[in-house]
Short mmCIF file of C-alpha atoms and ligand atoms in Angstrom, two decimals:
data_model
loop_
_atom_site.label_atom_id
_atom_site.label_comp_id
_atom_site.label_asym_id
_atom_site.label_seq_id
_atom_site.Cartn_x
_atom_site.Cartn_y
_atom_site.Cartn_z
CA UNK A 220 -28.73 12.84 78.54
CA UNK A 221 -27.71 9.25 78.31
CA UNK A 222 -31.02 7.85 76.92
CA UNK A 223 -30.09 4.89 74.50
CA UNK A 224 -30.41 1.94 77.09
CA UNK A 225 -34.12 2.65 76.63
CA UNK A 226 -35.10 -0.48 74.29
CA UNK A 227 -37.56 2.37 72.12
CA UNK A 228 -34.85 5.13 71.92
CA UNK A 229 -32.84 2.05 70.31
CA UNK A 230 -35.39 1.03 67.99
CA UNK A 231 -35.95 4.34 67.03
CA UNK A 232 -32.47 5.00 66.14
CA UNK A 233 -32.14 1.53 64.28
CA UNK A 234 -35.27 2.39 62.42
CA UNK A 235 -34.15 6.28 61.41
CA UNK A 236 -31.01 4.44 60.09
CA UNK A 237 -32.03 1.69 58.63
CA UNK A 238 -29.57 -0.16 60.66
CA UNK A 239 -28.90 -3.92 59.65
CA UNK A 240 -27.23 -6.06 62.37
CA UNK A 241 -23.90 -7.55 61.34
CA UNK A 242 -23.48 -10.97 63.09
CA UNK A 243 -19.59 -11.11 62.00
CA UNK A 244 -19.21 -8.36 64.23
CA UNK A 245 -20.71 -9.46 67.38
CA UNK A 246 -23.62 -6.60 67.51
CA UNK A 247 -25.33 -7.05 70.63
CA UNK A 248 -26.55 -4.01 71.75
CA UNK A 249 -27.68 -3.04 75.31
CA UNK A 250 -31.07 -1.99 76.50
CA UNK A 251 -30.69 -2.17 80.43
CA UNK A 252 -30.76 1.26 82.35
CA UNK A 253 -29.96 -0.75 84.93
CA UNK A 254 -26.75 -2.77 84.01
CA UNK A 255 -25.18 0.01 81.65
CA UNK A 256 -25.57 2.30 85.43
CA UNK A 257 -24.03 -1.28 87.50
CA UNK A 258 -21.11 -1.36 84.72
CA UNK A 259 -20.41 2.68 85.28
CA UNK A 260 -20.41 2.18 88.68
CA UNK A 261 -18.40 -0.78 88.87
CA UNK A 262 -15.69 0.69 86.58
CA UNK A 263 -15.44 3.94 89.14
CA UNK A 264 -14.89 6.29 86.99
CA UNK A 265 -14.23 9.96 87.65
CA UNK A 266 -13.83 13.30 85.58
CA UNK A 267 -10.25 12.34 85.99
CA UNK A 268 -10.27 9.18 83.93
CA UNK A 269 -9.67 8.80 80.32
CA UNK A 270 -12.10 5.89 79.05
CA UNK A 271 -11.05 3.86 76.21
CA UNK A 272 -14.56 1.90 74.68
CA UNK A 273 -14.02 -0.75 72.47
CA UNK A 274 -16.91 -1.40 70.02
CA UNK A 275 -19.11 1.59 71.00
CA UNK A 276 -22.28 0.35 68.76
CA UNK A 277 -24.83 2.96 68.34
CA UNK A 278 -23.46 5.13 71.80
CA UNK A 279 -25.57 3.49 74.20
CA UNK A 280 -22.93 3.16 76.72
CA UNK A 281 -20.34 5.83 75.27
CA UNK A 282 -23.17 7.98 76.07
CA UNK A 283 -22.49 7.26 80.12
CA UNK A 284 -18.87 7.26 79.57
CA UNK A 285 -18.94 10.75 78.14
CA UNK A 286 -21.13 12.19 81.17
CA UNK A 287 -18.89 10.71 84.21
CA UNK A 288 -15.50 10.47 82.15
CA UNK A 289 -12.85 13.17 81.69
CA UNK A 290 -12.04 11.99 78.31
CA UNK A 291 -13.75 9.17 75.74
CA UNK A 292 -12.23 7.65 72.88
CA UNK A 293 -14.48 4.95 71.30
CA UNK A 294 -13.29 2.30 68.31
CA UNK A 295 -15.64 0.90 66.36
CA UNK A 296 -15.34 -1.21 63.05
CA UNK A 297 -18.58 -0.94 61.15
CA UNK A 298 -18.76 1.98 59.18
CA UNK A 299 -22.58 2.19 58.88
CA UNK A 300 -22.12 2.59 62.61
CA UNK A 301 -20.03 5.98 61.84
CA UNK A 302 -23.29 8.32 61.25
CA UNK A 303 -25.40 7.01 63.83
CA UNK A 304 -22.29 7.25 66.74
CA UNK A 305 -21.97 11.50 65.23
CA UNK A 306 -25.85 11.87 65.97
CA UNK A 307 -26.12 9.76 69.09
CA UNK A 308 -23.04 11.55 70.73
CA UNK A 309 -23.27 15.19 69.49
CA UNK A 310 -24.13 16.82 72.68
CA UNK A 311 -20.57 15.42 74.32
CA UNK A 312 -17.72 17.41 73.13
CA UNK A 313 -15.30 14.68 75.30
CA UNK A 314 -15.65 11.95 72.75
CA UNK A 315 -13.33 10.86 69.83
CA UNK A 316 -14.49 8.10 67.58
CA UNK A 317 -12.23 6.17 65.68
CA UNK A 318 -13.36 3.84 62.89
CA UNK A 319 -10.88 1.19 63.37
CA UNK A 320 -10.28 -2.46 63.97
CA UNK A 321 -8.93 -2.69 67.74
CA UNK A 322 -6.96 -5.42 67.24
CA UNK A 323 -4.81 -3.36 64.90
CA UNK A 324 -5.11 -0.10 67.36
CA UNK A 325 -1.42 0.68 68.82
CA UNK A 326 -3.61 1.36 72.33
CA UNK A 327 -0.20 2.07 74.15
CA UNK A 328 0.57 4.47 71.86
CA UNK A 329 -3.02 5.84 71.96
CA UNK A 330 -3.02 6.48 75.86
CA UNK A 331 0.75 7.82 75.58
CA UNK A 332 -0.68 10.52 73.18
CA UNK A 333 -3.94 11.53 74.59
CA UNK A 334 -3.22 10.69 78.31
CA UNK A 335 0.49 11.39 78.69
CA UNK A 336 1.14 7.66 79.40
CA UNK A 337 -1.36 7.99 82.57
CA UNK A 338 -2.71 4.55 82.56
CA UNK A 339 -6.42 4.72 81.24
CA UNK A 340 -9.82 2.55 81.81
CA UNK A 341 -11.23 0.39 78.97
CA UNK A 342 -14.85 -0.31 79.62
CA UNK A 343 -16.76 -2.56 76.64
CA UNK A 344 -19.44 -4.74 75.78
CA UNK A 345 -17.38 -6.71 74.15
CA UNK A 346 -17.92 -8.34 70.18
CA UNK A 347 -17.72 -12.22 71.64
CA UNK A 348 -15.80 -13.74 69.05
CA UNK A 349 -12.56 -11.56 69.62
CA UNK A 350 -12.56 -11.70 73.42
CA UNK A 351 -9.12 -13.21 74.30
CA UNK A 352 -7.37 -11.87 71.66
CA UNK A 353 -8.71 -8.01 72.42
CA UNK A 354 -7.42 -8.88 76.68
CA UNK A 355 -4.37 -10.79 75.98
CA UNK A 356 -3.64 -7.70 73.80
CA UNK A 357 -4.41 -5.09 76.31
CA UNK A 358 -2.07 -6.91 78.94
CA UNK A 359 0.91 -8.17 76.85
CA UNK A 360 1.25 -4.72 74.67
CA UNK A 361 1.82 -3.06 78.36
CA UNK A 362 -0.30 -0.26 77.70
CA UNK A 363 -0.88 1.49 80.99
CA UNK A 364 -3.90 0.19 82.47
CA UNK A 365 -5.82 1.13 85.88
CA UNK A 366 -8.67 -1.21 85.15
CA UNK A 367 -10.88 -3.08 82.47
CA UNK A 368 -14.52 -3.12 83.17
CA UNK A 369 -15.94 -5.99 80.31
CA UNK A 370 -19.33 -7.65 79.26
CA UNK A 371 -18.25 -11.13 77.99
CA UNK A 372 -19.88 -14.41 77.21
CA UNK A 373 -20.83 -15.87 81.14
CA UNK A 374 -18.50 -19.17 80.83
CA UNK A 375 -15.42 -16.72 79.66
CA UNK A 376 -15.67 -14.71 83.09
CA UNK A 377 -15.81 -17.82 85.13
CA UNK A 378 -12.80 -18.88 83.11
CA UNK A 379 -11.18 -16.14 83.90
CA UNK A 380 -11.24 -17.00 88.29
CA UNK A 381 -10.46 -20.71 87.88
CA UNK A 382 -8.00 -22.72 89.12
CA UNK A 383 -6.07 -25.84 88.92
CA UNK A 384 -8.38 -28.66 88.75
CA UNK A 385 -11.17 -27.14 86.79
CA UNK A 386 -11.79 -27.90 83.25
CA UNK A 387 -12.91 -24.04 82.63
CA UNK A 388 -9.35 -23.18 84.16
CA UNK A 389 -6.57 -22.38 81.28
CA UNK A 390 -4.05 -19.87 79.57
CA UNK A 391 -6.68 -17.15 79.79
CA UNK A 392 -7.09 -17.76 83.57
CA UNK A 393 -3.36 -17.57 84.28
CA UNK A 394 -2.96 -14.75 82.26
CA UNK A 395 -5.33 -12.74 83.70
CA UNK A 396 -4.53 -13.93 87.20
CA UNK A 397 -0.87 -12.77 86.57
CA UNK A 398 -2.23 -9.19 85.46
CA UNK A 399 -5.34 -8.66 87.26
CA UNK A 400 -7.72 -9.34 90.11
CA UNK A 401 -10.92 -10.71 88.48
CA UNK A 402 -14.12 -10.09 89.58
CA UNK A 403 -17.72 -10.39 88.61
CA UNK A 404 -19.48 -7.80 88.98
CA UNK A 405 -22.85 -8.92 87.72
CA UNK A 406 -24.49 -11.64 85.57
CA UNK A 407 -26.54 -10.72 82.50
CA UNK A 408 -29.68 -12.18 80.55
CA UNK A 409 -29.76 -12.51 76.74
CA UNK A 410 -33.23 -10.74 77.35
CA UNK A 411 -30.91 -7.20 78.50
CA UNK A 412 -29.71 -7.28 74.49
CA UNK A 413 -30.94 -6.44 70.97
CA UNK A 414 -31.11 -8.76 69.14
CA UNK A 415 -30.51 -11.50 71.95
CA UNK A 416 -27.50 -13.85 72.14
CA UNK A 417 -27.62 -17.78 72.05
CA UNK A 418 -25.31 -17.35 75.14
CA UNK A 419 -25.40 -15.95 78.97
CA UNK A 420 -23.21 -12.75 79.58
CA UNK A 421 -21.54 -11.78 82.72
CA UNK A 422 -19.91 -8.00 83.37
CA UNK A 423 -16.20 -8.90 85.14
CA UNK A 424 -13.56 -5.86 86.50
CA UNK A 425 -10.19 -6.91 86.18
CA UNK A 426 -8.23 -4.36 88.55
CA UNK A 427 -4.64 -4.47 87.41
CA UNK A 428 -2.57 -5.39 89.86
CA UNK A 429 0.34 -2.85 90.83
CA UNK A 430 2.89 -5.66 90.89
CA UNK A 431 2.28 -9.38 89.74
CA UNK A 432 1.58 -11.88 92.67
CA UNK A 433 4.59 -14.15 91.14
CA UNK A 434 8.04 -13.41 90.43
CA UNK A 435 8.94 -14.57 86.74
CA UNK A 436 12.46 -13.61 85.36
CA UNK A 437 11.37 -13.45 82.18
CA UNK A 438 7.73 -12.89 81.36
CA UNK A 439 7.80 -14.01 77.82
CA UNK A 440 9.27 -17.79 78.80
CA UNK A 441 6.57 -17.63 81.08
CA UNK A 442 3.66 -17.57 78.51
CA UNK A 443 5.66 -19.78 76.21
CA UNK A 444 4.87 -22.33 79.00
CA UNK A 445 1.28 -21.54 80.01
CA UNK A 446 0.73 -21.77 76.13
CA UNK A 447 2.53 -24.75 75.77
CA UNK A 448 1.24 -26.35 78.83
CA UNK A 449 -2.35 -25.55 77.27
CA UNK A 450 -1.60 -26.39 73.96
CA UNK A 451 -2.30 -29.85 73.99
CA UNK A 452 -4.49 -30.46 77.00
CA UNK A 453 -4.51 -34.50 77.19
CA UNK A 454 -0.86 -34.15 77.09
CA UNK A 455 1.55 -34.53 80.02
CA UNK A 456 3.44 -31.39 80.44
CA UNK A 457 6.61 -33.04 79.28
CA UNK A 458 5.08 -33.82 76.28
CA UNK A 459 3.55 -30.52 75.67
CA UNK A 460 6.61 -28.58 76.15
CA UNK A 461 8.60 -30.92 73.75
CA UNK A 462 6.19 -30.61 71.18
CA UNK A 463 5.87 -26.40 71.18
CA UNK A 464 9.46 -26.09 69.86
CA UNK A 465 10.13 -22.61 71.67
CA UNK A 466 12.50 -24.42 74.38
CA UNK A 467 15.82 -25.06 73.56
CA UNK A 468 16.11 -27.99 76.06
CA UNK A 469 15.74 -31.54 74.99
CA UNK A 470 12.62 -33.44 76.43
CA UNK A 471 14.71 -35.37 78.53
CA UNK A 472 15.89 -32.02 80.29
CA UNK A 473 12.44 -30.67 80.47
CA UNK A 474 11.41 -33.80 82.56
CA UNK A 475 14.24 -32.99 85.12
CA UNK A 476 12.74 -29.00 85.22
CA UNK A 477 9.52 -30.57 86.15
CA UNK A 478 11.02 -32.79 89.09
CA UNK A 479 12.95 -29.69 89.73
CA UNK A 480 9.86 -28.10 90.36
CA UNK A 481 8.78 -31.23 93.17
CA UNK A 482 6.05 -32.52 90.89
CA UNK A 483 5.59 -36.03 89.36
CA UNK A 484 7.68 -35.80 86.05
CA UNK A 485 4.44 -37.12 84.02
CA UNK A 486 1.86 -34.18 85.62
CA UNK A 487 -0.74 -32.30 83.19
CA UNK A 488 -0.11 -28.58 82.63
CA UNK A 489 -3.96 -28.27 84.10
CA UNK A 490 -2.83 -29.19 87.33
CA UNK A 491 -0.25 -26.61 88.06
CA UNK A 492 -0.79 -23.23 89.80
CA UNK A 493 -0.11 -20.11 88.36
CA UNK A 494 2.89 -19.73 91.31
CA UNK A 495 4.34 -23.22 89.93
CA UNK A 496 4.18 -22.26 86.52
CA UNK A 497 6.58 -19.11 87.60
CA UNK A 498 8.51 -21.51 89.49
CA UNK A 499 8.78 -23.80 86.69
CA UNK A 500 9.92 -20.83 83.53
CA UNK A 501 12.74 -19.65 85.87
CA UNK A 502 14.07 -23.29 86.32
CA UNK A 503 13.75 -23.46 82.08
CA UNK A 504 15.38 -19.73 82.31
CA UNK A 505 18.13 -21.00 84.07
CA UNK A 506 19.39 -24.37 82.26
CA UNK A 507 18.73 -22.63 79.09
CA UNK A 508 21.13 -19.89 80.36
CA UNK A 509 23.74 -22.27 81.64
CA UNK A 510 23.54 -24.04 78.51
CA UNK A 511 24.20 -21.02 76.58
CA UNK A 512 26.44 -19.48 78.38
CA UNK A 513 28.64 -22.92 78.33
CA UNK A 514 27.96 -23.25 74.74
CA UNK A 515 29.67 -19.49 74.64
CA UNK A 516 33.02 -20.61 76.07
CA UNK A 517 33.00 -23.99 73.92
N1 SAM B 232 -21.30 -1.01 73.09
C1 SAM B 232 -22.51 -1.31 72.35
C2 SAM B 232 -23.59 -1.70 73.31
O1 SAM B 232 -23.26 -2.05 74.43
O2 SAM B 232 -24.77 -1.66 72.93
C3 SAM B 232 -22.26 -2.42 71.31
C4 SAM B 232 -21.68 -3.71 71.80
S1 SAM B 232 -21.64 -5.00 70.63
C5 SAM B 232 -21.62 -6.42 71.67
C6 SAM B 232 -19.96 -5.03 70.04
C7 SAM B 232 -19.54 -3.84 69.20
O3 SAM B 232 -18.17 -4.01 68.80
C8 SAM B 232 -20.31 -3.66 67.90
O4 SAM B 232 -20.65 -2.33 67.73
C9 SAM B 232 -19.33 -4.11 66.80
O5 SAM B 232 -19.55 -3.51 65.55
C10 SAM B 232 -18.00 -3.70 67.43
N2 SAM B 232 -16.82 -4.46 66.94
C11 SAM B 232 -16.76 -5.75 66.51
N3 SAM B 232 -15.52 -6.09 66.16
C12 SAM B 232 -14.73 -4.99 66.38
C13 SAM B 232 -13.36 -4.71 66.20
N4 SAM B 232 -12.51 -5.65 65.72
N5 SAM B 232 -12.89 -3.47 66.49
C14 SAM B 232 -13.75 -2.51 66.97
N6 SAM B 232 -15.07 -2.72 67.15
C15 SAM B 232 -15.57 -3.94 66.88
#
């Protein structure tokens, strides 16, 4: 029985283990019954679903996973973690752990080989300090992906649903916004975690979308923009996109893309919309495929 959210059956574990709490790691761990069962709910998932967990800690949530899950695979970094996870989960014979570092997990190739390329559920509380790369990673590898069910630090989840206009609102937003319907499901005290965070937490679903809400012809110039656009903030866009060096378009020509577009040619990057952005990497797409398809017959 999934017991670990107790804050004494943690203790007790730490204790039999001698656990210490690595801080380069992000070890949070969770001791709500109540929002590990809101996160399980809000991810929906079914003895159809295989459930990929990213930092699993001592089991506390793999435990749930494992009881309404087909299928569990959980990666986790620390080694002294290794022990504890065998003990914590031995009752579940639908758990794999894998003592890895996610961010050098092949994840597509994962789900290809233990879900036949069915797209698969990640649920996590998430180590803070490697939230964007972990998502950017999940989206732009193309790994087949129903939904992602995430604990992350309060201001990144509101980041994630801004717009134009907001400070908060930035390449993460768009990115996710291009992939996924954000939404938060519920917002979480440091007091719900051992050993507390300096920081508020907030549990977000981001449902994947079945086709993005903007047309981009190619996806890759389009996040060569967003980045640029982002890259240096108190820059006009012209600037920005000058200065990132991935365009082969002089700045001049960029400036006429961005009137192209309808906008003032000396607009911040913050102010466009994610549908403007599209707009504006299939105007680049073009010229830079006129220009190389006249430099071709030069
Ligand atoms: N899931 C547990 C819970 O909710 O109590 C622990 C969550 S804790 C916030 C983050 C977990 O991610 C820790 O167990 C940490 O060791 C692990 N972790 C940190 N960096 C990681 C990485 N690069 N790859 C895999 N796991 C990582």
């Amino acid at each position: 029985m999934a017991e670990l959210g107790n804050p004494k059956n943690t203790i007790a574990v730490l204790q039999k283990y001698q656990f210490n709490f690595q801080k380069k790691y992000g070890q949070n761990f969770l001791i709500s019954p109540d929002i590990l069962e809101e996160i399980i709910e809000a991810a929906q998932i079914t003895k159809d679903d295989f459930v990929l967990e990213i930092g699993p800690g001592i089991g506390t949530m793999t435990q749930y996973l494992c009881e309404a899950a087909g299928a569990v695979v959980a990666v986790e970094i620390d080694t002294n973690l290794i022990p504890i996870l065998k003990d914590t989960l031995s009752e579940y014979n639908n758990v794999e752990v894998l003592n890895e570092d996610i961010l050098k997990v092949d994840i597509a190739k994962l789900a290809e080989k233990k879900n036949g390329g069915k797209p698969i559920k990640v649920v996590a509380n998430l180590p803070y300090y490697i939230t964007t790369p972990i998502i950017m990673g999940l989206f732009e590898s193309h790994v087949p992906i129903d939904s992602i069910t995430i604990m992350v630090q309060k201001e990144v989840a509101d980041r994630m649903k801004e717009g134009p206009g907001s400070k908060e609102y930035g390449a993460l937003s768009l990115a996710v916004q291009y992939y996924a319907e954000p939404e938060i499901v519920v917002n979480v005290p440091p007091s719900c975690f051992m050993p507390q965070p300096k920081v508020g937490s907030a549990v977000i679903r981001l449902t994947r979308h079945e086709k993005p809400p903007v047309f981009a012809k190619s996806e890759k110039l389009l996040f060569q923009v967003i980045r640029a656009s982002f890259n240096q903030r108190r820059k006009t866009l012209a600037n920005g996109l000058s200065n990132f060096g991935a365009f082969s378009l002089k700045k001049e020509e960029l400036q006429e893309c961005i009137m192209e577009l309808g906008v003032p040619a000396n607009i911040r990057g913050e102010a466009l919309s994610l549908e403007q952005f599209a707009k504006l990497s299939n105007i680049i797409y073009d010229r830079q495929q006129e220009r190389n398809s006249s430099q071709r017959t030069e």
